[in-house]
XYZ file of N, CA, C and O in Angstrom:
844
model
N 0.825 -1.206 0.000
C 0.000 0.000 0.000
C 0.869 1.270 0.000
O 0.558 2.244 -0.668
N 1.930 1.246 0.780
C 2.819 2.397 0.855
C 3.418 2.703 -0.507
O 3.600 3.877 -0.876
N 3.680 1.656 -1.266
C 4.280 1.838 -2.593
C 3.330 2.591 -3.520
O 3.750 3.485 -4.268
N 2.047 2.250 -3.457
C 1.071 2.918 -4.310
C 0.854 4.369 -3.872
O 0.680 5.253 -4.714
N 0.874 4.602 -2.573
C 0.719 5.972 -2.078
C 1.888 6.843 -2.532
O 1.701 7.979 -2.982
N 3.102 6.295 -2.417
C 4.280 7.050 -2.866
C 4.202 7.347 -4.359
O 4.570 8.443 -4.809
N 3.727 6.347 -5.128
C 3.617 6.549 -6.571
C 2.556 7.597 -6.901
O 2.732 8.432 -7.796
N 1.428 7.576 -6.167
C 0.347 8.522 -6.427
C 0.747 9.949 -6.086
O 0.253 10.912 -6.695
N 1.643 10.108 -5.114
C 2.073 11.439 -4.686
C 3.385 11.861 -5.304
O 3.867 12.966 -5.043
N 3.977 10.996 -6.099
C 5.243 11.319 -6.747
C 5.039 11.810 -8.158
O 3.951 11.724 -8.729
N 6.115 12.349 -8.743
C 6.062 12.834 -10.119
C 6.138 11.646 -11.076
O 6.939 10.738 -10.872
N 5.305 11.597 -12.127
C 4.352 12.637 -12.544
C 2.913 12.382 -12.084
O 2.025 13.163 -12.386
N 2.692 11.272 -11.361
C 1.313 10.886 -11.049
C 0.587 11.906 -10.194
O -0.638 12.039 -10.280
N 1.324 12.674 -9.359
C 0.635 13.623 -8.483
C -0.118 14.685 -9.271
O -1.104 15.264 -8.779
N 0.312 14.964 -10.510
C -0.415 15.918 -11.353
C -1.817 15.387 -11.654
O -2.813 16.124 -11.595
N -1.890 14.098 -11.976
C -3.187 13.481 -12.261
C -3.968 13.228 -10.977
O -5.198 13.243 -10.988
N -3.260 12.993 -9.883
C -3.931 12.798 -8.597
C -4.680 14.063 -8.192
O -5.830 14.006 -7.730
N -4.032 15.212 -8.371
C -4.691 16.482 -8.052
C -5.923 16.698 -8.923
O -6.976 17.134 -8.438
N -5.790 16.379 -10.218
C -6.929 16.528 -11.126
C -8.049 15.562 -10.750
O -9.233 15.901 -10.836
N -7.666 14.358 -10.317
C -8.663 13.368 -9.937
C -9.439 13.812 -8.696
O -10.647 13.574 -8.585
N -8.763 14.460 -7.773
C -9.443 14.980 -6.579
C -10.482 16.027 -6.983
O -11.597 16.056 -6.451
N -10.123 16.883 -7.939
C -11.065 17.892 -8.434
C -12.268 17.221 -9.090
O -13.420 17.618 -8.879
N -12.016 16.177 -9.878
C -13.089 15.451 -10.564
C -14.044 14.817 -9.558
O -15.272 14.932 -9.675
N -13.492 14.136 -8.564
C -14.335 13.500 -7.541
C -15.157 14.551 -6.793
O -16.355 14.361 -6.540
N -14.530 15.676 -6.463
C -15.254 16.743 -5.785
C -16.388 17.295 -6.626
O -17.480 17.579 -6.120
N -16.141 17.439 -7.933
C -17.177 17.951 -8.835
C -18.382 17.014 -8.868
O -19.532 17.458 -8.773
N -18.129 15.699 -9.021
C -19.239 14.764 -9.103
C -19.993 14.650 -7.788
O -21.195 14.348 -7.770
N -19.329 14.891 -6.687
C -20.034 14.939 -5.404
C -20.992 16.130 -5.372
O -22.114 16.031 -4.840
N -20.566 17.260 -5.947
C -21.447 18.424 -6.039
C -22.628 18.150 -6.957
O -23.745 18.614 -6.703
N -22.384 17.394 -8.037
C -23.476 17.025 -8.939
C -24.497 16.155 -8.213
O -25.711 16.352 -8.323
N -23.998 15.172 -7.464
C -24.893 14.296 -6.707
C -25.692 15.075 -5.666
O -26.843 14.738 -5.371
N -25.082 16.118 -5.133
C -25.763 16.937 -4.129
C -26.722 17.941 -4.763
O -27.459 18.626 -4.057
N -26.712 18.041 -6.095
C -27.598 18.963 -6.786
C -27.118 20.394 -6.811
O -27.880 21.299 -7.160
N -25.847 20.611 -6.472
C -25.310 21.978 -6.435
C -24.971 22.478 -7.831
O -25.077 23.669 -8.127
N -24.559 21.585 -8.722
C -24.180 21.965 -10.079
C -24.689 20.933 -11.068
O -25.255 19.909 -10.679
N -24.480 21.197 -12.367
C -24.943 20.309 -13.427
C -23.758 19.763 -14.211
O -22.672 20.349 -14.222
N -23.982 18.636 -14.883
C -22.901 18.002 -15.643
C -22.442 18.844 -16.827
O -21.312 18.715 -17.284
N -23.320 19.705 -17.347
C -22.969 20.517 -18.520
C -22.588 21.943 -18.143
O -22.716 22.859 -18.947
N -22.096 22.138 -16.927
C -21.801 23.487 -16.435
C -20.753 24.215 -17.263
O -20.772 25.441 -17.356
N -19.807 23.494 -17.868
C -18.690 24.133 -18.568
C -18.764 23.958 -20.086
O -17.809 24.248 -20.789
N -19.907 23.478 -20.599
C -20.003 23.204 -22.023
C -19.867 24.452 -22.880
O -19.381 24.392 -24.011
N -20.309 25.605 -22.363
C -20.236 26.836 -23.149
C -18.842 27.451 -23.145
O -18.563 28.364 -23.928
N -17.961 26.955 -22.286
C -16.630 27.545 -22.149
C -15.545 26.789 -22.903
O -14.502 27.359 -23.230
N -15.756 25.509 -23.169
C -14.723 24.673 -23.771
C -15.305 23.907 -24.946
O -16.409 23.358 -24.865
N -14.559 23.864 -26.053
C -14.949 23.096 -27.229
C -13.974 21.936 -27.394
O -12.795 22.141 -27.680
N -14.467 20.712 -27.215
C -13.604 19.531 -27.285
C -13.627 18.854 -28.646
O -12.929 17.861 -28.849
N -14.423 19.380 -29.580
C -14.522 18.737 -30.884
C -13.179 18.730 -31.607
O -12.841 17.763 -32.305
N -12.405 19.801 -31.464
C -11.109 19.866 -32.135
C -10.131 18.826 -31.597
O -9.205 18.419 -32.293
N -10.343 18.400 -30.360
C -9.478 17.369 -29.759
C -9.992 15.963 -30.032
O -9.349 14.986 -29.639
N -11.136 15.869 -30.692
C -11.677 14.556 -31.024
C -12.403 13.873 -29.894
O -12.716 12.685 -29.992
N -12.687 14.583 -28.799
C -13.373 13.967 -27.663
C -14.651 14.733 -27.333
O -15.110 14.731 -26.188
N -15.230 15.375 -28.354
C -16.481 16.076 -28.158
C -17.658 15.125 -28.253
O -17.513 13.918 -28.421
N -18.858 15.687 -28.166
C -20.067 14.877 -28.230
C -20.636 14.518 -26.881
O -21.729 13.966 -26.791
N -19.892 14.777 -25.822
C -20.357 14.554 -24.452
C -20.043 15.818 -23.653
O -19.221 16.635 -24.083
N -20.690 16.015 -22.502
C -20.338 17.181 -21.685
C -18.853 17.233 -21.371
O -18.197 16.194 -21.223
N -18.325 18.437 -21.266
C -16.903 18.627 -20.991
C -16.500 17.901 -19.709
O -15.431 17.297 -19.632
N -17.367 17.939 -18.711
C -17.033 17.301 -17.436
C -16.896 15.792 -17.569
O -16.065 15.175 -16.901
N -17.705 15.185 -18.428
C -17.616 13.736 -18.642
C -16.309 13.378 -19.342
O -15.599 12.446 -18.943
N -15.982 14.121 -20.405
C -14.742 13.859 -21.134
C -13.522 14.071 -20.244
O -12.583 13.266 -20.241
N -13.518 15.165 -19.482
C -12.384 15.448 -18.605
C -12.255 14.390 -17.511
O -11.141 14.007 -17.127
N -13.378 13.906 -17.006
C -13.350 12.875 -15.966
C -12.752 11.577 -16.504
O -11.930 10.934 -15.832
N -13.171 11.182 -17.702
C -12.609 9.971 -18.317
C -11.119 10.137 -18.573
O -10.318 9.236 -18.281
N -10.743 11.279 -19.132
C -9.342 11.557 -19.434
C -8.492 11.502 -18.169
O -7.411 10.890 -18.147
N -8.983 12.113 -17.104
C -8.239 12.156 -15.849
C -8.100 10.775 -15.229
O -7.012 10.392 -14.768
N -9.183 10.022 -15.216
C -9.158 8.699 -14.596
C -8.203 7.754 -15.316
O -7.410 7.039 -14.688
N -8.255 7.750 -16.635
C -7.371 6.868 -17.408
C -5.917 7.305 -17.266
O -5.016 6.467 -17.101
N -5.659 8.608 -17.327
C -4.296 9.112 -17.192
C -3.731 8.795 -15.808
O -2.564 8.401 -15.671
N -4.554 8.970 -14.775
C -4.097 8.678 -13.410
C -3.741 7.216 -13.243
O -2.675 6.879 -12.712
N -4.602 6.325 -13.696
C -4.341 4.894 -13.553
C -3.120 4.476 -14.347
O -2.280 3.696 -13.868
N -2.981 4.987 -15.568
C -1.841 4.634 -16.414
C -0.534 5.122 -15.798
O 0.465 4.392 -15.757
N -0.550 6.362 -15.322
C 0.651 6.922 -14.719
C 1.021 6.183 -13.433
O 2.204 5.932 -13.156
N 0.017 5.823 -12.645
C 0.271 5.103 -11.395
C 0.898 3.744 -11.669
O 1.894 3.356 -11.034
N 0.344 3.020 -12.629
C 0.869 1.700 -12.965
C 2.294 1.798 -13.483
O 3.174 0.988 -13.109
N 2.546 2.780 -14.351
C 3.894 2.934 -14.907
C 4.891 3.348 -13.827
O 6.053 2.900 -13.832
N 4.476 4.209 -12.901
C 5.367 4.658 -11.835
C 5.735 3.495 -10.909
O 6.896 3.379 -10.468
N 4.781 2.643 -10.607
C 5.066 1.463 -9.780
C 6.032 0.532 -10.501
O 6.963 -0.027 -9.896
N 5.858 0.394 -11.800
C 6.760 -0.445 -12.584
C 8.172 0.114 -12.572
O 9.152 -0.651 -12.420
N 8.306 1.422 -12.718
C 9.626 2.039 -12.670
C 10.293 1.818 -11.319
O 11.513 1.602 -11.231
N 9.489 1.869 -10.261
C 10.039 1.628 -8.923
C 10.591 0.215 -8.803
O 11.662 -0.006 -8.219
N 9.878 -0.742 -9.378
C 10.337 -2.130 -9.322
C 11.594 -2.342 -10.174
O 12.419 -3.200 -9.857
N 11.721 -1.565 -11.249
C 12.909 -1.696 -12.092
C 14.142 -1.102 -11.433
O 15.274 -1.388 -11.839
N 13.919 -0.235 -10.437
C 15.038 0.321 -9.688
C 15.835 1.380 -10.420
O 17.002 1.614 -10.075
N 15.248 2.048 -11.414
C 15.964 3.104 -12.138
C 16.063 4.342 -11.253
O 15.227 4.593 -10.395
N 17.102 5.135 -11.468
C 17.318 6.329 -10.654
C 18.086 7.366 -11.448
O 18.514 7.118 -12.585
N 18.260 8.520 -10.848
C 19.037 9.575 -11.480
C 18.390 10.123 -12.727
O 17.170 10.310 -12.811
N 19.255 10.397 -13.727
C 18.779 10.985 -14.975
C 17.818 10.059 -15.698
O 16.828 10.506 -16.288
N 18.097 8.765 -15.634
C 17.213 7.791 -16.294
C 15.823 7.842 -15.676
O 14.812 7.780 -16.370
N 15.787 7.970 -14.357
C 14.509 8.051 -13.659
C 13.739 9.300 -14.068
O 12.521 9.252 -14.308
N 14.435 10.439 -14.166
C 13.781 11.689 -14.536
C 13.226 11.628 -15.954
O 12.091 12.044 -16.205
N 14.055 11.094 -16.878
C 13.591 10.968 -18.271
C 12.429 9.981 -18.375
O 11.491 10.197 -19.150
N 12.495 8.915 -17.588
C 11.413 7.929 -17.605
C 10.115 8.531 -17.074
O 9.026 8.251 -17.585
N 10.244 9.378 -16.041
C 9.054 10.025 -15.486
C 8.407 10.960 -16.503
O 7.169 11.022 -16.616
N 9.237 11.696 -17.259
C 8.688 12.562 -18.305
C 7.999 11.742 -19.385
O 6.948 12.128 -19.910
N 8.601 10.589 -19.726
C 7.999 9.711 -20.723
C 6.659 9.168 -20.227
O 5.697 9.039 -21.001
N 6.578 8.874 -18.937
C 5.317 8.399 -18.352
C 4.260 9.487 -18.431
O 3.087 9.225 -18.747
N 4.654 10.729 -18.145
C 3.719 11.847 -18.202
C 3.122 11.993 -19.597
O 1.898 12.094 -19.764
N 3.997 11.986 -20.598
C 3.532 12.137 -21.981
C 2.730 10.916 -22.416
O 1.645 11.030 -23.009
N 3.251 9.735 -22.098
C 2.584 8.507 -22.515
C 1.217 8.331 -21.877
O 0.258 7.935 -22.543
N 1.112 8.626 -20.587
C -0.172 8.495 -19.907
C -1.200 9.467 -20.467
O -2.382 9.136 -20.613
N -0.753 10.679 -20.803
C -1.660 11.676 -21.366
C -2.169 11.249 -22.741
O -3.368 11.341 -23.034
N -1.253 10.767 -23.591
C -1.648 10.326 -24.923
C -2.553 9.095 -24.867
O -3.534 8.999 -25.606
N -2.215 8.169 -23.986
C -3.044 6.974 -23.844
C -4.444 7.344 -23.345
O -5.448 6.812 -23.840
N -4.512 8.259 -22.383
C -5.806 8.685 -21.858
C -6.637 9.371 -22.932
O -7.856 9.164 -23.028
N -5.990 10.194 -23.757
C -6.699 10.860 -24.853
C -7.248 9.829 -25.837
O -8.403 9.917 -26.272
N -6.461 8.826 -26.173
C -6.883 7.805 -27.135
C -8.041 6.979 -26.570
O -9.029 6.720 -27.263
N -7.939 6.575 -25.317
C -9.003 5.780 -24.694
C -10.274 6.610 -24.564
O -11.391 6.109 -24.803
N -10.129 7.882 -24.210
C -11.301 8.750 -24.072
C -12.006 8.924 -25.406
O -13.246 8.936 -25.476
N -11.244 9.046 -26.494
C -11.841 9.138 -27.830
C -12.689 7.912 -28.127
O -13.775 8.012 -28.715
N -12.212 6.720 -27.740
C -12.963 5.488 -27.975
C -14.224 5.425 -27.110
O -15.268 4.935 -27.557
N -14.130 5.925 -25.884
C -15.250 5.816 -24.953
C -16.359 6.821 -25.231
O -17.538 6.528 -24.994
N -16.006 8.022 -25.729
C -17.042 9.039 -25.925
C -17.932 8.722 -27.122
O -19.054 9.232 -27.205
N -17.462 7.873 -28.035
C -18.290 7.546 -29.202
C -19.583 6.849 -28.814
O -20.665 7.284 -29.220
N -19.547 5.764 -28.047
C -20.825 5.156 -27.639
C -21.603 6.025 -26.647
O -22.832 5.944 -26.590
N -20.901 6.863 -25.881
C -21.585 7.720 -24.910
C -22.292 8.887 -25.581
O -23.180 9.502 -24.981
N -21.903 9.184 -26.825
C -22.478 10.337 -27.532
C -23.989 10.217 -27.672
O -24.709 11.221 -27.640
N -24.490 8.982 -27.826
C -25.931 8.790 -27.993
C -26.710 9.167 -26.739
O -27.907 9.441 -26.806
N -26.043 9.175 -25.586
C -26.708 9.546 -24.338
C -26.785 11.049 -24.151
O -27.515 11.531 -23.266
N -26.041 11.794 -24.971
C -26.009 13.260 -24.844
C -26.276 13.874 -26.216
O -25.343 14.249 -26.931
N -27.557 13.963 -26.644
C -27.881 14.518 -27.960
C -27.406 15.956 -28.089
O -27.364 16.710 -27.117
N -27.053 16.322 -29.329
C -26.554 17.676 -29.588
C -27.614 18.734 -29.318
O -27.322 19.806 -28.818
N -28.851 18.414 -29.694
C -29.919 19.389 -29.533
C -30.770 19.016 -28.332
O -31.248 17.889 -28.230
N -30.974 19.937 -27.412
C -31.835 19.636 -26.267
C -33.284 19.467 -26.693
O -33.703 19.984 -27.730
N -34.042 18.724 -25.935
C -35.453 18.545 -26.225
C -36.216 19.838 -26.014
O -35.689 20.819 -25.496
N -37.466 19.851 -26.445
C -38.248 21.077 -26.318
C -38.448 21.443 -24.857
O -38.696 20.586 -24.011
N -38.337 22.729 -24.564
C -38.594 23.215 -23.212
C -40.029 23.716 -23.140
O -40.707 23.873 -24.159
N -40.482 23.989 -21.941
C -41.857 24.450 -21.767
C -42.081 25.781 -22.462
O -43.167 26.033 -23.005
N -41.055 26.631 -22.456
C -41.213 27.945 -23.085
C -41.377 27.823 -24.595
O -41.896 28.745 -25.235
N -40.948 26.697 -25.183
C -41.124 26.500 -26.622
C -42.596 26.363 -26.995
O -42.963 26.535 -28.164
N -43.432 26.008 -26.018
C -44.852 25.827 -26.298
C -45.621 27.142 -26.332
O -46.750 27.184 -26.839
N -45.052 28.191 -25.769
C -45.734 29.487 -25.759
C -45.909 29.986 -27.201
O -44.966 30.019 -27.984
N -47.141 30.365 -27.537
C -47.439 30.820 -28.890
C -48.024 29.732 -29.767
O -48.425 30.007 -30.906
N -48.099 28.487 -29.255
C -48.664 27.382 -30.023
C -50.105 27.135 -29.615
O -50.541 27.481 -28.516
N -50.859 26.530 -30.517
C -52.224 26.142 -30.189
C -52.218 24.773 -29.516
O -51.265 24.001 -29.642
N -53.290 24.495 -28.793
C -53.404 23.233 -28.075
C -54.837 22.733 -28.147
O -55.753 23.475 -28.542
N -55.035 21.486 -27.755
C -56.369 20.890 -27.701
C -56.706 20.574 -26.250
O -55.960 19.847 -25.585
N -57.799 21.117 -25.756
C -58.190 20.906 -24.361
C -58.577 19.441 -24.166
O -59.322 18.861 -24.966
N -58.089 18.851 -23.073
C -58.354 17.444 -22.791
C -59.121 17.236 -21.486
O -59.252 16.100 -21.033
N -59.634 18.281 -20.902
C -60.459 18.161 -19.696
C -61.828 18.764 -19.970
O -62.007 19.533 -20.922
N -62.779 18.419 -19.117
C -64.144 18.898 -19.334
C -64.290 20.393 -19.207
O -65.210 20.989 -19.784
N -63.393 21.015 -18.462
C -63.452 22.467 -18.292
C -62.036 23.002 -18.084
O -61.112 22.251 -17.762
N -61.892 24.300 -18.255
C -60.644 25.003 -17.941
C -61.023 26.283 -17.216
O -61.863 27.061 -17.704
N -60.448 26.482 -16.054
C -60.687 27.717 -15.329
C -59.374 28.212 -14.737
O -58.298 27.788 -15.163
N -59.450 29.098 -13.768
C -58.245 29.682 -13.178
C -57.531 28.725 -12.236
O -56.449 29.052 -11.740
N -58.123 27.543 -12.013
C -57.530 26.604 -11.052
C -57.308 25.212 -11.623
O -56.629 24.386 -11.004
N -57.876 24.919 -12.786
C -57.851 23.545 -13.282
C -57.858 23.536 -14.807
O -58.436 24.419 -15.446
N -57.233 22.511 -15.379
C -57.288 22.303 -16.825
C -56.034 21.624 -17.360
O -54.936 21.798 -16.819
N -56.220 20.817 -18.393
C -55.112 20.173 -19.081
C -55.347 20.269 -20.580
O -56.494 20.315 -21.050
N -54.251 20.281 -21.327
C -54.356 20.365 -22.779
C -53.205 19.605 -23.420
O -52.145 19.413 -22.811
N -53.422 19.163 -24.636
C -52.389 18.480 -25.417
C -51.834 19.455 -26.447
O -52.595 20.099 -27.176
N -50.502 19.556 -26.490
C -49.865 20.489 -27.411
C -48.805 19.748 -28.206
O -48.113 18.869 -27.673
N -48.698 20.085 -29.489
C -47.692 19.478 -30.366
C -46.544 20.454 -30.542
O -46.744 21.600 -30.944
N -45.315 20.001 -30.210
C -44.135 20.847 -30.375
C -43.776 20.966 -31.846
O -44.286 20.226 -32.700
N -42.892 21.893 -32.135
C -42.506 22.119 -33.530
C -41.740 20.937 -34.117
O -41.651 20.802 -35.343
N -41.166 20.066 -33.246
C -40.462 18.896 -33.760
C -41.387 17.704 -33.947
O -40.941 16.622 -34.309
N -42.687 17.886 -33.697
C -43.656 16.823 -33.905
C -44.051 16.069 -32.646
O -45.040 15.339 -32.659
N -43.293 16.212 -31.573
C -43.623 15.528 -30.329
C -44.811 16.200 -29.656
O -45.091 17.376 -29.882
N -45.553 15.447 -28.848
C -46.711 15.989 -28.152
C -46.508 15.890 -26.647
O -45.730 15.070 -26.166
N -47.214 16.724 -25.912
C -47.107 16.732 -24.458
C -48.444 17.152 -23.869
O -49.202 17.923 -24.476
N -48.744 16.603 -22.691
C -49.927 16.989 -21.944
C -49.499 17.998 -20.888
O -48.660 17.694 -20.038
N -50.043 19.204 -20.956
C -49.598 20.289 -20.074
C -50.764 20.803 -19.245
O -51.940 20.649 -19.611
N -50.422 21.419 -18.121
C -51.412 22.065 -17.274
C -51.725 23.456 -17.843
O -50.816 24.194 -18.211
N -52.999 23.790 -17.923
C -53.401 25.082 -18.468
C -54.408 25.747 -17.524
O -55.117 25.078 -16.766
N -54.447 27.074 -17.561
C -55.388 27.856 -16.783
C -55.930 28.971 -17.677
O -55.248 29.443 -18.585
N -57.174 29.415 -17.374
C -57.798 30.472 -18.173
C -58.229 31.620 -17.280
O -58.950 31.426 -16.298
N -57.795 32.808 -17.627
C -58.217 34.009 -16.901
C -59.709 34.240 -17.105
O -60.232 34.097 -18.220
N -60.390 34.606 -16.032
C -61.781 35.013 -16.145
C -62.758 33.895 -16.383
O -63.910 34.148 -16.741
N -62.331 32.630 -16.211
C -63.238 31.514 -16.464
C -63.877 30.982 -15.196
O -64.617 30.017 -15.229
N -63.587 31.628 -14.055
C -64.196 31.196 -12.800
C -65.604 31.768 -12.688
O -66.069 32.538 -13.525
N -66.289 31.402 -11.649
C -67.685 31.814 -11.496
C -67.833 33.320 -11.333
O -68.865 33.895 -11.653
N -66.777 33.954 -10.806
C -66.845 35.406 -10.610
C -66.754 36.165 -11.915
O -67.161 37.312 -12.012
N -66.256 35.544 -12.952
C -66.081 36.204 -14.243
C -66.586 35.271 -15.334
O -65.828 34.797 -16.179
N -67.859 34.964 -15.294
C -68.434 33.968 -16.191
C -68.587 34.468 -17.618
O -69.045 33.734 -18.484
N -68.234 35.742 -17.871
C -68.371 36.276 -19.214
C -67.270 35.792 -20.140
O -67.326 35.996 -21.343
N -66.223 35.145 -19.623
C -65.123 34.669 -20.461
C -65.582 33.475 -21.287
O -66.337 32.632 -20.804
N -65.159 33.379 -22.566
C -65.523 32.229 -23.395
C -65.028 30.927 -22.756
O -63.916 30.856 -22.253
N -65.897 29.906 -22.768
C -65.563 28.651 -22.102
C -64.674 27.787 -22.985
O -64.771 27.792 -24.210
N -63.812 27.042 -22.332
C -62.993 26.044 -22.995
C -63.353 24.687 -22.407
O -63.397 24.521 -21.190
N -63.605 23.704 -23.274
C -63.981 22.377 -22.808
C -63.246 21.334 -23.633
O -62.454 21.666 -24.537
N -63.488 20.074 -23.339
C -62.811 18.975 -24.013
C -62.961 19.079 -25.534
O -64.079 19.160 -26.051
N -61.839 19.091 -26.243
C -61.855 19.191 -27.696
C -61.700 20.598 -28.224
O -61.462 20.778 -29.437
N -61.827 21.612 -27.361
C -61.677 22.995 -27.812
C -60.216 23.294 -28.163
O -59.302 22.667 -27.644
N -60.052 24.270 -29.028
C -58.703 24.710 -29.384
C -58.361 25.969 -28.606
O -59.163 26.915 -28.553
N -57.206 25.973 -27.988
C -56.761 27.125 -27.229
C -55.397 27.594 -27.672
O -54.678 26.875 -28.377
N -55.025 28.787 -27.271
C -53.712 29.359 -27.579
C -52.930 29.528 -26.283
O -53.395 30.193 -25.352
N -51.766 28.920 -26.206
C -50.893 29.069 -25.041
C -50.114 30.374 -25.205
O -49.235 30.475 -26.055
N -50.454 31.383 -24.408
C -49.848 32.693 -24.615
C -48.863 33.105 -23.522
O -48.173 34.111 -23.663
N -48.766 32.335 -22.433
C -47.815 32.667 -21.365
C -47.603 31.439 -20.493
O -48.435 30.523 -20.476
N -46.461 31.448 -19.780
C -46.156 30.334 -18.878
C -45.898 30.883 -17.481
O -45.190 31.872 -17.299
N -46.499 30.240 -16.483
C -46.333 30.635 -15.093
C -45.309 29.714 -14.441
O -45.575 28.521 -14.227
N -44.118 30.248 -14.140
C -43.059 29.424 -13.555
C -43.421 28.920 -12.170
O -43.126 27.772 -11.823
N -44.041 29.778 -11.364
C -44.359 29.390 -9.991
C -45.384 28.258 -9.958
O -45.230 27.278 -9.234
N -46.428 28.390 -10.765
C -47.481 27.368 -10.776
C -47.221 26.227 -11.735
O -47.926 25.219 -11.709
N -46.220 26.394 -12.623
C -45.871 25.389 -13.633
C -47.075 25.055 -14.512
O -47.415 23.885 -14.718
N -47.729 26.094 -15.034
C -48.844 25.892 -15.959
C -48.813 26.996 -17.015
O -48.115 28.004 -16.874
N -49.589 26.791 -18.081
C -49.706 27.763 -19.165
C -51.028 28.513 -19.043
O -52.060 27.932 -18.673
N -50.984 29.789 -19.382
C -52.214 30.549 -19.540
C -52.715 30.317 -20.956
O -51.954 30.397 -21.924
N -54.002 30.000 -21.068
C -54.575 29.647 -22.360
C -55.778 30.536 -22.643
O -56.483 30.963 -21.719
N -56.015 30.810 -23.920
C -57.168 31.603 -24.343
C -57.853 30.870 -25.497
O -57.200 30.120 -26.240
N -59.152 31.039 -25.673
C -59.836 30.411 -26.817
C -59.211 30.850 -28.126
O -58.755 31.986 -28.268
N -59.208 29.933 -29.082
C -58.567 30.238 -30.367
C -59.404 29.653 -31.486
O -59.832 28.488 -31.424
N -59.619 30.450 -32.514
C -60.376 30.009 -33.678
C -59.437 29.242 -34.602
O -58.440 29.790 -35.078
N -59.720 27.970 -34.869
C -58.842 27.147 -35.701
C -58.706 27.719 -37.108
O -57.720 27.442 -37.794
N -59.679 28.499 -37.565
C -59.577 29.091 -38.895
C -58.457 30.097 -38.988
O -57.960 30.420 -40.070
N -58.010 30.606 -37.812
C -56.912 31.590 -37.796
C -55.559 30.949 -37.614
O -54.549 31.646 -37.613
N -55.518 29.635 -37.450
C -54.267 28.935 -37.215
C -53.462 28.900 -38.505
O -53.914 28.319 -39.496
N -52.272 29.520 -38.552
C -51.483 29.532 -39.795
C -51.056 28.127 -40.223
O -50.887 27.881 -41.410
N -50.928 27.217 -39.292
C -50.571 25.848 -39.669
C -51.711 25.164 -40.396
O -51.498 24.371 -41.303
N -52.968 25.503 -40.006
C -54.115 24.901 -40.669
C -54.259 25.427 -42.101
O -54.537 24.683 -43.038
N -54.019 26.739 -42.300
C -54.124 27.314 -43.624
C -53.011 26.829 -44.547
O -53.197 26.674 -45.737
N -51.825 26.572 -43.945
C -50.706 26.082 -44.755
C -50.959 24.661 -45.246
O -50.515 24.254 -46.304
N -51.694 23.865 -44.410
C -51.982 22.499 -44.796
C -53.032 22.486 -45.907
O -53.051 21.585 -46.729
């Protein structure tokens, strides 16, 4: 055990050991919900290095882990060979370069199958539905209750919570929305996590006229 500790804290492995500590700390923050896996995606472009297609944190974590293990194994081997002096220093530099290149090559192989888990384009967000028409799927819609089905621009559909201003008993003059009615999602309420909807004439729908 002492041999591995000395190797992990010796040159060049301690460089990767420090990076590995940062990686472990980052993923602990992710597990705690303090940060997200894609926190640094806007700051670094890994496509030029051939390891893009996954979040920067994932690629860096793989690179660090492979480099650390490779450097540790090579450093232990050098210790067993008993090299010292200038030969030891040159060998350590060779381990540093070799471990880095090996880690880059292995990371390139690993990110290819992982790419399918991290699509380039994010799925539709709730705000993407604002301005679209929907079909009411509940018997009524008022200021407290209602659901509707909406089709996103990519063709996917979603069942969302909707509310209508002035549809309660105190303001019965508002046009009613019921099952099968067409409505327009014109705003989203972040606190309540629902859309404000208004009656909409399907004859005015530009998608209907285009069809």
